[in-house]
Amino acid sequence: MNLPGIRTRLRLAAALTLLPLLTLTACGSGDTDTAGTAAAGAAASPAPTDDPVAAVRKVDSVAALLPADVRKAGTLRVGSSVGFPPGAYYPNGTDKAPAGQDIDLADAVAKVLGVRLQRQDASFETILPALGSGKYDFGTGNFGVTTERLKTIDFVTYINDGQGFAVKRGNTALSKKVTDLTQLCGLTIGTGAGTTFEATLTAQKGVCAKAGKKPYDVKVYSENAATLTALQQGRIDVIMSTINGLRYQAAQPASQTTFLGEFHRLDVGFAFKKSSPLTKAFQAAVNELIKDGTYTRILKKWGTSASAIETSRINPPEHT
């Protein structure tokens, strides 16, 4: 069975389904939202034109932290989950280069380290398992740092994002910030496969029974476009996804969604196999970008300045 081929067709189908729902524009709006959204595979408006990565140069003292074989090869393989802005998306179609906060940060780190990236597009749920097999040197995809993931994955943090909820605009079943999952009882929630959102909803599914309420139902999707389509068509009542992604999406009038606020903050980082020799170099590279101001400019470009961190950490404990 040709799974990659099937996956590609599914992505394109999902994106084409979403196209009538979105009028794609791009503009900046301070440090909270940036207009413009796109589904994987869909034609979209141009990304912001400023390029803070262009001026980044190799820093020899940081590059020296890389293993000798990596310095010699001069390349790193990255498994990249490309979904929707501001993290990573295709503003000009899947045959052109992706854009987004994760793309810029990974490219900037690579320039500090003096290496080239061999980026491989991969579905979110496949990247972390593939790190252990050696398929990728590291992964990007807004991977949240959790206690469970820390058992098998090393992280180098670069932003503070987390979990949030959104509903279709005008929804009356859920109209205020979600602070307790019992607020979701009796509703159908859509979320991404292999995500912290799926894990949280699964682990807490008994809260409704304990409260004497009808349980919530969880529907899992491999593509963000399919999740939004399900919301628009009334097949789900609420989306659980990234704080920054849902904020970004709600800023688009055509998406017809309302962001319901933050539920649980999480550190987000580059992901590596356990005991990777690359983590110290990546941490130093992120901290170099923070020090020289490139980091601030990248986050401002993508409207995520409110999620900035003061320093990069390796394997911090999960936020409680």
mmCIF file of N, CA and C in Angstrom, residues 141-255:
data_model
loop_
_atom_site.group_PDB
_atom_site.id
_atom_site.type_symbol
_atom_site.label_atom_id
_atom_site.label_comp_id
_atom_site.label_asym_id
_atom_site.label_seq_id
_atom_site.Cartn_x
_atom_site.Cartn_y
_atom_site.Cartn_z
ATOM 1 N N GLY A 141 7.438 21.105 14.844
ATOM 2 C CA GLY A 141 6.003 20.959 14.650
ATOM 3 C C GLY A 141 5.221 21.472 15.839
ATOM 4 N N ASN A 142 5.751 22.479 16.524
ATOM 5 C CA ASN A 142 5.118 23.011 17.726
ATOM 6 C C ASN A 142 4.952 21.908 18.779
ATOM 7 N N PHE A 143 6.014 21.132 18.976
ATOM 8 C CA PHE A 143 5.964 20.019 19.921
ATOM 9 C C PHE A 143 6.046 20.534 21.356
ATOM 10 N N GLY A 144 4.980 20.308 22.122
ATOM 11 C CA GLY A 144 4.943 20.714 23.511
ATOM 12 C C GLY A 144 5.735 19.759 24.389
ATOM 13 N N VAL A 145 6.376 20.314 25.406
ATOM 14 C CA VAL A 145 7.169 19.509 26.342
ATOM 15 C C VAL A 145 6.244 18.962 27.420
ATOM 16 N N THR A 146 6.098 17.640 27.459
ATOM 17 C CA THR A 146 5.262 16.987 28.467
ATOM 18 C C THR A 146 6.075 15.933 29.209
ATOM 19 N N THR A 147 5.609 15.587 30.377
ATOM 20 C CA THR A 147 6.287 14.569 31.186
ATOM 21 C C THR A 147 6.389 13.257 30.430
ATOM 22 N N GLU A 148 5.333 12.893 29.727
ATOM 23 C CA GLU A 148 5.323 11.627 28.995
ATOM 24 C C GLU A 148 6.338 11.652 27.856
ATOM 25 N N ARG A 149 6.372 12.727 27.112
ATOM 26 C CA ARG A 149 7.306 12.808 25.984
ATOM 27 C C ARG A 149 8.757 12.838 26.451
ATOM 28 N N LEU A 150 9.002 13.423 27.606
ATOM 29 C CA LEU A 150 10.376 13.516 28.109
ATOM 30 C C LEU A 150 10.980 12.140 28.421
ATOM 31 N N LYS A 151 10.163 11.116 28.492
ATOM 32 C CA LYS A 151 10.673 9.764 28.731
ATOM 33 C C LYS A 151 11.461 9.253 27.523
ATOM 34 N N THR A 152 11.111 9.728 26.336
ATOM 35 C CA THR A 152 11.740 9.209 25.115
ATOM 36 C C THR A 152 12.320 10.280 24.201
ATOM 37 N N ILE A 153 12.052 11.545 24.495
ATOM 38 C CA ILE A 153 12.457 12.644 23.611
ATOM 39 C C ILE A 153 13.205 13.707 24.400
ATOM 40 N N ASP A 154 14.236 14.291 23.790
ATOM 41 C CA ASP A 154 14.898 15.467 24.337
ATOM 42 C C ASP A 154 14.348 16.706 23.633
ATOM 43 N N PHE A 155 14.213 17.789 24.394
ATOM 44 C CA PHE A 155 13.702 19.040 23.838
ATOM 45 C C PHE A 155 14.666 20.188 24.100
ATOM 46 N N VAL A 156 14.732 21.094 23.127
ATOM 47 C CA VAL A 156 15.406 22.382 23.302
ATOM 48 C C VAL A 156 14.342 23.437 23.054
ATOM 49 N N THR A 157 13.966 24.183 24.088
ATOM 50 C CA THR A 157 12.816 25.071 23.975
ATOM 51 C C THR A 157 13.123 26.337 23.183
ATOM 52 N N TYR A 158 12.068 26.848 22.508
ATOM 53 C CA TYR A 158 12.217 28.094 21.761
ATOM 54 C C TYR A 158 11.000 28.999 21.854
ATOM 55 N N ILE A 159 9.920 28.535 22.471
ATOM 56 C CA ILE A 159 8.738 29.389 22.625
ATOM 57 C C ILE A 159 7.849 28.776 23.699
ATOM 58 N N ASN A 160 6.933 29.575 24.204
ATOM 59 C CA ASN A 160 5.957 29.117 25.187
ATOM 60 C C ASN A 160 4.578 29.267 24.565
ATOM 61 N N ASP A 161 3.968 28.141 24.223
ATOM 62 C CA ASP A 161 2.659 28.171 23.566
ATOM 63 C C ASP A 161 1.680 27.403 24.442
ATOM 64 N N GLY A 162 1.031 26.380 23.934
ATOM 65 C CA GLY A 162 0.169 25.579 24.776
ATOM 66 C C GLY A 162 -1.168 25.246 24.160
ATOM 67 N N GLN A 163 -2.138 24.949 25.023
ATOM 68 C CA GLN A 163 -3.424 24.416 24.617
ATOM 69 C C GLN A 163 -4.537 25.451 24.760
ATOM 70 N N GLY A 164 -5.392 25.497 23.755
ATOM 71 C CA GLY A 164 -6.528 26.397 23.789
ATOM 72 C C GLY A 164 -7.709 25.798 23.045
ATOM 73 N N PHE A 165 -8.829 26.522 23.044
ATOM 74 C CA PHE A 165 -10.050 26.055 22.393
ATOM 75 C C PHE A 165 -10.621 27.147 21.496
ATOM 76 N N ALA A 166 -11.331 26.712 20.462
ATOM 77 C CA ALA A 166 -12.037 27.638 19.588
ATOM 78 C C ALA A 166 -13.349 27.001 19.157
ATOM 79 N N VAL A 167 -14.333 27.853 18.885
ATOM 80 C CA VAL A 167 -15.633 27.389 18.415
ATOM 81 C C VAL A 167 -16.010 28.153 17.157
ATOM 82 N N LYS A 168 -17.022 27.679 16.483
ATOM 83 C CA LYS A 168 -17.555 28.410 15.344
ATOM 84 C C LYS A 168 -18.202 29.687 15.859
ATOM 85 N N ARG A 169 -17.963 30.787 15.183
ATOM 86 C CA ARG A 169 -18.497 32.062 15.633
ATOM 87 C C ARG A 169 -20.019 31.976 15.779
ATOM 88 N N GLY A 170 -20.517 32.474 16.902
ATOM 89 C CA GLY A 170 -21.947 32.420 17.170
ATOM 90 C C GLY A 170 -22.376 31.190 17.951
ATOM 91 N N ASN A 171 -21.447 30.274 18.207
ATOM 92 C CA ASN A 171 -21.767 29.071 18.978
ATOM 93 C C ASN A 171 -22.224 29.470 20.381
ATOM 94 N N THR A 172 -23.345 28.918 20.810
ATOM 95 C CA THR A 172 -23.868 29.249 22.141
ATOM 96 C C THR A 172 -23.672 28.122 23.142
ATOM 97 N N ALA A 173 -23.277 26.937 22.655
ATOM 98 C CA ALA A 173 -23.063 25.813 23.572
ATOM 99 C C ALA A 173 -21.831 26.036 24.435
ATOM 100 N N LEU A 174 -20.873 26.803 23.902
ATOM 101 C CA LEU A 174 -19.636 27.079 24.620
ATOM 102 C C LEU A 174 -19.202 28.490 24.233
ATOM 103 N N SER A 175 -19.383 29.435 25.148
ATOM 104 C CA SER A 175 -19.165 30.830 24.770
ATOM 105 C C SER A 175 -18.177 31.565 25.660
ATOM 106 N N LYS A 176 -17.543 30.861 26.610
ATOM 107 C CA LYS A 176 -16.571 31.526 27.472
ATOM 108 C C LYS A 176 -15.320 30.676 27.602
ATOM 109 N N LYS A 177 -14.292 31.259 28.167
ATOM 110 C CA LYS A 177 -13.013 30.584 28.324
ATOM 111 C C LYS A 177 -13.181 29.240 29.022
ATOM 112 N N VAL A 178 -12.501 28.214 28.491
ATOM 113 C CA VAL A 178 -12.543 26.885 29.097
ATOM 114 C C VAL A 178 -11.478 26.815 30.187
ATOM 115 N N THR A 179 -11.908 26.670 31.418
ATOM 116 C CA THR A 179 -10.995 26.526 32.547
ATOM 117 C C THR A 179 -11.063 25.137 33.166
ATOM 118 N N ASP A 180 -12.097 24.383 32.799
ATOM 119 C CA ASP A 180 -12.313 23.041 33.347
ATOM 120 C C ASP A 180 -12.917 22.191 32.241
ATOM 121 N N LEU A 181 -12.415 20.984 32.055
ATOM 122 C CA LEU A 181 -12.898 20.135 30.963
ATOM 123 C C LEU A 181 -14.341 19.706 31.136
ATOM 124 N N THR A 182 -14.910 19.858 32.331
ATOM 125 C CA THR A 182 -16.331 19.541 32.497
ATOM 126 C C THR A 182 -17.203 20.507 31.690
ATOM 127 N N GLN A 183 -16.661 21.642 31.300
ATOM 128 C CA GLN A 183 -17.401 22.558 30.431
ATOM 129 C C GLN A 183 -17.651 21.944 29.052
ATOM 130 N N LEU A 184 -16.874 20.906 28.707
ATOM 131 C CA LEU A 184 -16.988 20.271 27.395
ATOM 132 C C LEU A 184 -17.919 19.072 27.404
ATOM 133 N N CYS A 185 -18.436 18.700 28.558
ATOM 134 C CA CYS A 185 -19.276 17.510 28.666
ATOM 135 C C CYS A 185 -20.472 17.588 27.714
ATOM 136 N N GLY A 186 -20.702 16.510 26.982
ATOM 137 C CA GLY A 186 -21.793 16.450 26.029
ATOM 138 C C GLY A 186 -21.467 17.009 24.663
ATOM 139 N N LEU A 187 -20.275 17.575 24.504
ATOM 140 C CA LEU A 187 -19.878 18.166 23.230
ATOM 141 C C LEU A 187 -18.938 17.238 22.463
ATOM 142 N N THR A 188 -18.763 17.530 21.171
ATOM 143 C CA THR A 188 -17.824 16.788 20.337
ATOM 144 C C THR A 188 -16.629 17.683 20.044
ATOM 145 N N ILE A 189 -15.440 17.193 20.387
ATOM 146 C CA ILE A 189 -14.219 17.989 20.278
ATOM 147 C C ILE A 189 -13.346 17.438 19.161
ATOM 148 N N GLY A 190 -12.877 18.295 18.296
ATOM 149 C CA GLY A 190 -11.950 17.900 17.243
ATOM 150 C C GLY A 190 -10.538 18.316 17.595
ATOM 151 N N THR A 191 -9.578 17.436 17.345
ATOM 152 C CA THR A 191 -8.190 17.763 17.640
ATOM 153 C C THR A 191 -7.258 16.951 16.752
ATOM 154 N N GLY A 192 -5.963 17.210 16.856
ATOM 155 C CA GLY A 192 -4.982 16.575 15.985
ATOM 156 C C GLY A 192 -4.472 15.257 16.517
ATOM 157 N N ALA A 193 -4.159 14.354 15.602
ATOM 158 C CA ALA A 193 -3.650 13.027 15.965
ATOM 159 C C ALA A 193 -2.253 13.125 16.546
ATOM 160 N N GLY A 194 -2.000 12.405 17.641
ATOM 161 C CA GLY A 194 -0.671 12.346 18.232
ATOM 162 C C GLY A 194 -0.256 13.584 18.988
ATOM 163 N N THR A 195 -1.202 14.472 19.304
ATOM 164 C CA THR A 195 -0.898 15.748 19.943
ATOM 165 C C THR A 195 -1.077 15.675 21.460
ATOM 166 N N THR A 196 -0.581 16.705 22.146
ATOM 167 C CA THR A 196 -0.835 16.819 23.581
ATOM 168 C C THR A 196 -2.320 17.022 23.844
ATOM 169 N N PHE A 197 -3.019 17.590 22.873
ATOM 170 C CA PHE A 197 -4.460 17.823 23.033
ATOM 171 C C PHE A 197 -5.200 16.490 23.101
ATOM 172 N N GLU A 198 -4.874 15.593 22.167
ATOM 173 C CA GLU A 198 -5.487 14.265 22.177
ATOM 174 C C GLU A 198 -5.166 13.546 23.489
ATOM 175 N N ALA A 199 -3.912 13.646 23.930
ATOM 176 C CA ALA A 199 -3.504 12.972 25.169
ATOM 177 C C ALA A 199 -4.254 13.523 26.376
ATOM 178 N N THR A 200 -4.405 14.840 26.446
ATOM 179 C CA THR A 200 -5.116 15.468 27.562
ATOM 180 C C THR A 200 -6.579 15.050 27.584
ATOM 181 N N LEU A 201 -7.229 15.102 26.428
ATOM 182 C CA LEU A 201 -8.644 14.761 26.359
ATOM 183 C C LEU A 201 -8.881 13.290 26.692
ATOM 184 N N THR A 202 -7.986 12.430 26.238
ATOM 185 C CA THR A 202 -8.123 10.998 26.521
ATOM 186 C C THR A 202 -7.915 10.706 28.001
ATOM 187 N N ALA A 203 -6.882 11.324 28.566
ATOM 188 C CA ALA A 203 -6.554 11.067 29.969
ATOM 189 C C ALA A 203 -7.644 11.571 30.915
ATOM 190 N N GLN A 204 -8.342 12.628 30.528
ATOM 191 C CA GLN A 204 -9.329 13.252 31.406
ATOM 192 C C GLN A 204 -10.773 12.912 31.045
ATOM 193 N N LYS A 205 -10.971 11.893 30.224
ATOM 194 C CA LYS A 205 -12.311 11.626 29.713
ATOM 195 C C LYS A 205 -13.299 11.245 30.816
ATOM 196 N N GLY A 206 -12.790 10.788 31.961
ATOM 197 C CA GLY A 206 -13.686 10.387 33.043
ATOM 198 C C GLY A 206 -14.245 11.542 33.859
ATOM 199 N N VAL A 207 -13.801 12.778 33.606
ATOM 200 C CA VAL A 207 -14.242 13.887 34.452
ATOM 201 C C VAL A 207 -15.741 14.141 34.350
ATOM 202 N N CYS A 208 -16.311 13.865 33.194
ATOM 203 C CA CYS A 208 -17.739 14.122 33.010
ATOM 204 C C CYS A 208 -18.585 13.137 33.814
ATOM 205 N N ALA A 209 -18.197 11.868 33.793
ATOM 206 C CA ALA A 209 -18.931 10.866 34.570
ATOM 207 C C ALA A 209 -18.864 11.188 36.056
ATOM 208 N N LYS A 210 -17.687 11.627 36.507
ATOM 209 C CA LYS A 210 -17.538 11.984 37.926
ATOM 210 C C LYS A 210 -18.425 13.164 38.285
ATOM 211 N N ALA A 211 -18.668 14.037 37.310
ATOM 212 C CA ALA A 211 -19.517 15.204 37.545
ATOM 213 C C ALA A 211 -20.986 14.909 37.275
ATOM 214 N N GLY A 212 -21.296 13.655 36.923
ATOM 215 C CA GLY A 212 -22.674 13.274 36.644
ATOM 216 C C GLY A 212 -23.207 13.824 35.337
ATOM 217 N N LYS A 213 -22.276 14.050 34.379
ATOM 218 C CA LYS A 213 -22.667 14.626 33.097
ATOM 219 C C LYS A 213 -22.379 13.664 31.946
ATOM 220 N N LYS A 214 -22.985 13.940 30.814
ATOM 221 C CA LYS A 214 -22.738 13.150 29.606
ATOM 222 C C LYS A 214 -21.295 13.353 29.155
ATOM 223 N N PRO A 215 -20.578 12.283 28.796
ATOM 224 C CA PRO A 215 -19.168 12.451 28.406
ATOM 225 C C PRO A 215 -19.021 13.239 27.116
ATOM 226 N N TYR A 216 -17.863 13.862 26.972
ATOM 227 C CA TYR A 216 -17.564 14.494 25.689
ATOM 228 C C TYR A 216 -17.024 13.433 24.729
ATOM 229 N N ASP A 217 -17.157 13.711 23.447
ATOM 230 C CA ASP A 217 -16.666 12.818 22.394
ATOM 231 C C ASP A 217 -15.473 13.488 21.724
ATOM 232 N N VAL A 218 -14.465 12.695 21.370
ATOM 233 C CA VAL A 218 -13.262 13.229 20.734
ATOM 234 C C VAL A 218 -13.124 12.665 19.331
ATOM 235 N N LYS A 219 -12.988 13.542 18.360
ATOM 236 C CA LYS A 219 -12.716 13.132 16.980
ATOM 237 C C LYS A 219 -11.321 13.616 16.613
ATOM 238 N N VAL A 220 -10.498 12.708 16.101
ATOM 239 C CA VAL A 220 -9.097 13.015 15.818
ATOM 240 C C VAL A 220 -8.886 13.126 14.309
ATOM 241 N N TYR A 221 -8.161 14.168 13.913
ATOM 242 C CA TYR A 221 -7.897 14.415 12.493
ATOM 243 C C TYR A 221 -6.387 14.531 12.261
ATOM 244 N N SER A 222 -5.958 14.058 11.105
ATOM 245 C CA SER A 222 -4.539 14.140 10.754
ATOM 246 C C SER A 222 -4.176 15.475 10.138
ATOM 247 N N GLU A 223 -5.163 16.236 9.677
ATOM 248 C CA GLU A 223 -4.904 17.504 9.015
ATOM 249 C C GLU A 223 -5.725 18.611 9.643
ATOM 250 N N ASN A 224 -5.102 19.777 9.842
ATOM 251 C CA ASN A 224 -5.807 20.917 10.421
ATOM 252 C C ASN A 224 -6.953 21.389 9.539
ATOM 253 N N ALA A 225 -6.780 21.276 8.223
ATOM 254 C CA ALA A 225 -7.846 21.678 7.310
ATOM 255 C C ALA A 225 -9.100 20.863 7.555
ATOM 256 N N ALA A 226 -8.940 19.576 7.795
ATOM 257 C CA ALA A 226 -10.092 18.709 8.035
ATOM 258 C C ALA A 226 -10.782 19.054 9.344
ATOM 259 N N THR A 227 -9.996 19.456 10.356
ATOM 260 C CA THR A 227 -10.578 19.830 11.637
ATOM 261 C C THR A 227 -11.438 21.078 11.494
ATOM 262 N N LEU A 228 -10.928 22.086 10.806
ATOM 263 C CA LEU A 228 -11.689 23.318 10.608
ATOM 264 C C LEU A 228 -12.938 23.066 9.769
ATOM 265 N N THR A 229 -12.813 22.234 8.740
ATOM 266 C CA THR A 229 -13.972 21.901 7.919
ATOM 267 C C THR A 229 -15.050 21.232 8.757
ATOM 268 N N ALA A 230 -14.642 20.317 9.637
ATOM 269 C CA ALA A 230 -15.604 19.633 10.507
ATOM 270 C C ALA A 230 -16.320 20.624 11.413
ATOM 271 N N LEU A 231 -15.601 21.629 11.913
ATOM 272 C CA LEU A 231 -16.219 22.645 12.759
ATOM 273 C C LEU A 231 -17.231 23.465 11.957
ATOM 274 N N GLN A 232 -16.833 23.890 10.771
ATOM 275 C CA GLN A 232 -17.704 24.704 9.939
ATOM 276 C C GLN A 232 -18.964 23.959 9.528
ATOM 277 N N GLN A 233 -18.846 22.649 9.344
ATOM 278 C CA GLN A 233 -19.982 21.838 8.908
ATOM 279 C C GLN A 233 -20.804 21.298 10.071
ATOM 280 N N GLY A 234 -20.416 21.617 11.303
ATOM 281 C CA GLY A 234 -21.188 21.215 12.459
ATOM 282 C C GLY A 234 -20.978 19.791 12.916
ATOM 283 N N ARG A 235 -19.924 19.142 12.416
ATOM 284 C CA ARG A 235 -19.655 17.761 12.839
ATOM 285 C C ARG A 235 -18.902 17.702 14.164
ATOM 286 N N ILE A 236 -18.298 18.805 14.562
ATOM 287 C CA ILE A 236 -17.714 18.947 15.886
ATOM 288 C C ILE A 236 -18.173 20.284 16.454
ATOM 289 N N ASP A 237 -18.134 20.413 17.782
ATOM 290 C CA ASP A 237 -18.578 21.639 18.429
ATOM 291 C C ASP A 237 -17.431 22.584 18.757
ATOM 292 N N VAL A 238 -16.255 22.030 18.961
ATOM 293 C CA VAL A 238 -15.130 22.830 19.431
ATOM 294 C C VAL A 238 -13.828 22.221 18.949
ATOM 295 N N ILE A 239 -12.820 23.056 18.720
ATOM 296 C CA ILE A 239 -11.477 22.603 18.357
ATOM 297 C C ILE A 239 -10.555 22.824 19.543
ATOM 298 N N MET A 240 -9.704 21.843 19.829
ATOM 299 C CA MET A 240 -8.619 22.024 20.786
ATOM 300 C C MET A 240 -7.315 21.976 20.015
ATOM 301 N N SER A 241 -6.530 23.048 20.110
ATOM 302 C CA SER A 241 -5.288 23.114 19.344
ATOM 303 C C SER A 241 -4.348 24.109 20.029
ATOM 304 N N THR A 242 -3.357 24.598 19.283
ATOM 305 C CA THR A 242 -2.364 25.507 19.870
ATOM 306 C C THR A 242 -2.963 26.884 20.118
ATOM 307 N N ILE A 243 -2.517 27.523 21.185
ATOM 308 C CA ILE A 243 -2.976 28.867 21.512
ATOM 309 C C ILE A 243 -2.695 29.823 20.352
ATOM 310 N N ASN A 244 -1.461 29.840 19.875
ATOM 311 C CA ASN A 244 -1.089 30.773 18.811
ATOM 312 C C ASN A 244 -1.805 30.464 17.506
ATOM 313 N N GLY A 245 -1.943 29.176 17.191
ATOM 314 C CA GLY A 245 -2.613 28.803 15.951
ATOM 315 C C GLY A 245 -4.081 29.196 15.949
ATOM 316 N N LEU A 246 -4.782 28.957 17.057
ATOM 317 C CA LEU A 246 -6.203 29.289 17.128
ATOM 318 C C LEU A 246 -6.422 30.796 17.159
ATOM 319 N N ARG A 247 -5.516 31.518 17.821
ATOM 320 C CA ARG A 247 -5.583 32.975 17.827
ATOM 321 C C ARG A 247 -5.447 33.509 16.395
ATOM 322 N N TYR A 248 -4.452 32.983 15.723
ATOM 323 C CA TYR A 248 -4.158 33.386 14.340
ATOM 324 C C TYR A 248 -5.376 33.124 13.455
ATOM 325 N N GLN A 249 -5.939 31.933 13.610
ATOM 326 C CA GLN A 249 -7.085 31.538 12.802
ATOM 327 C C GLN A 249 -8.296 32.432 13.062
ATOM 328 N N ALA A 250 -8.555 32.736 14.340
ATOM 329 C CA ALA A 250 -9.723 33.542 14.686
ATOM 330 C C ALA A 250 -9.633 34.970 14.152
ATOM 331 N N ALA A 251 -8.399 35.430 13.846
ATOM 332 C CA ALA A 251 -8.219 36.768 13.288
ATOM 333 C C ALA A 251 -8.679 36.863 11.845
ATOM 334 N N GLN A 252 -8.958 35.703 11.214
ATOM 335 C CA GLN A 252 -9.403 35.684 9.831
ATOM 336 C C GLN A 252 -10.927 35.724 9.780
ATOM 337 N N PRO A 253 -11.529 36.790 9.286
ATOM 338 C CA PRO A 253 -12.990 36.870 9.244
ATOM 339 C C PRO A 253 -13.644 35.669 8.549
ATOM 340 N N ALA A 254 -13.004 35.176 7.491
ATOM 341 C CA ALA A 254 -13.614 34.081 6.736
ATOM 342 C C ALA A 254 -13.585 32.750 7.481
ATOM 343 N N SER A 255 -12.714 32.610 8.464
ATOM 344 C CA SER A 255 -12.669 31.341 9.195
ATOM 345 C C SER A 255 -13.878 31.172 10.099
#
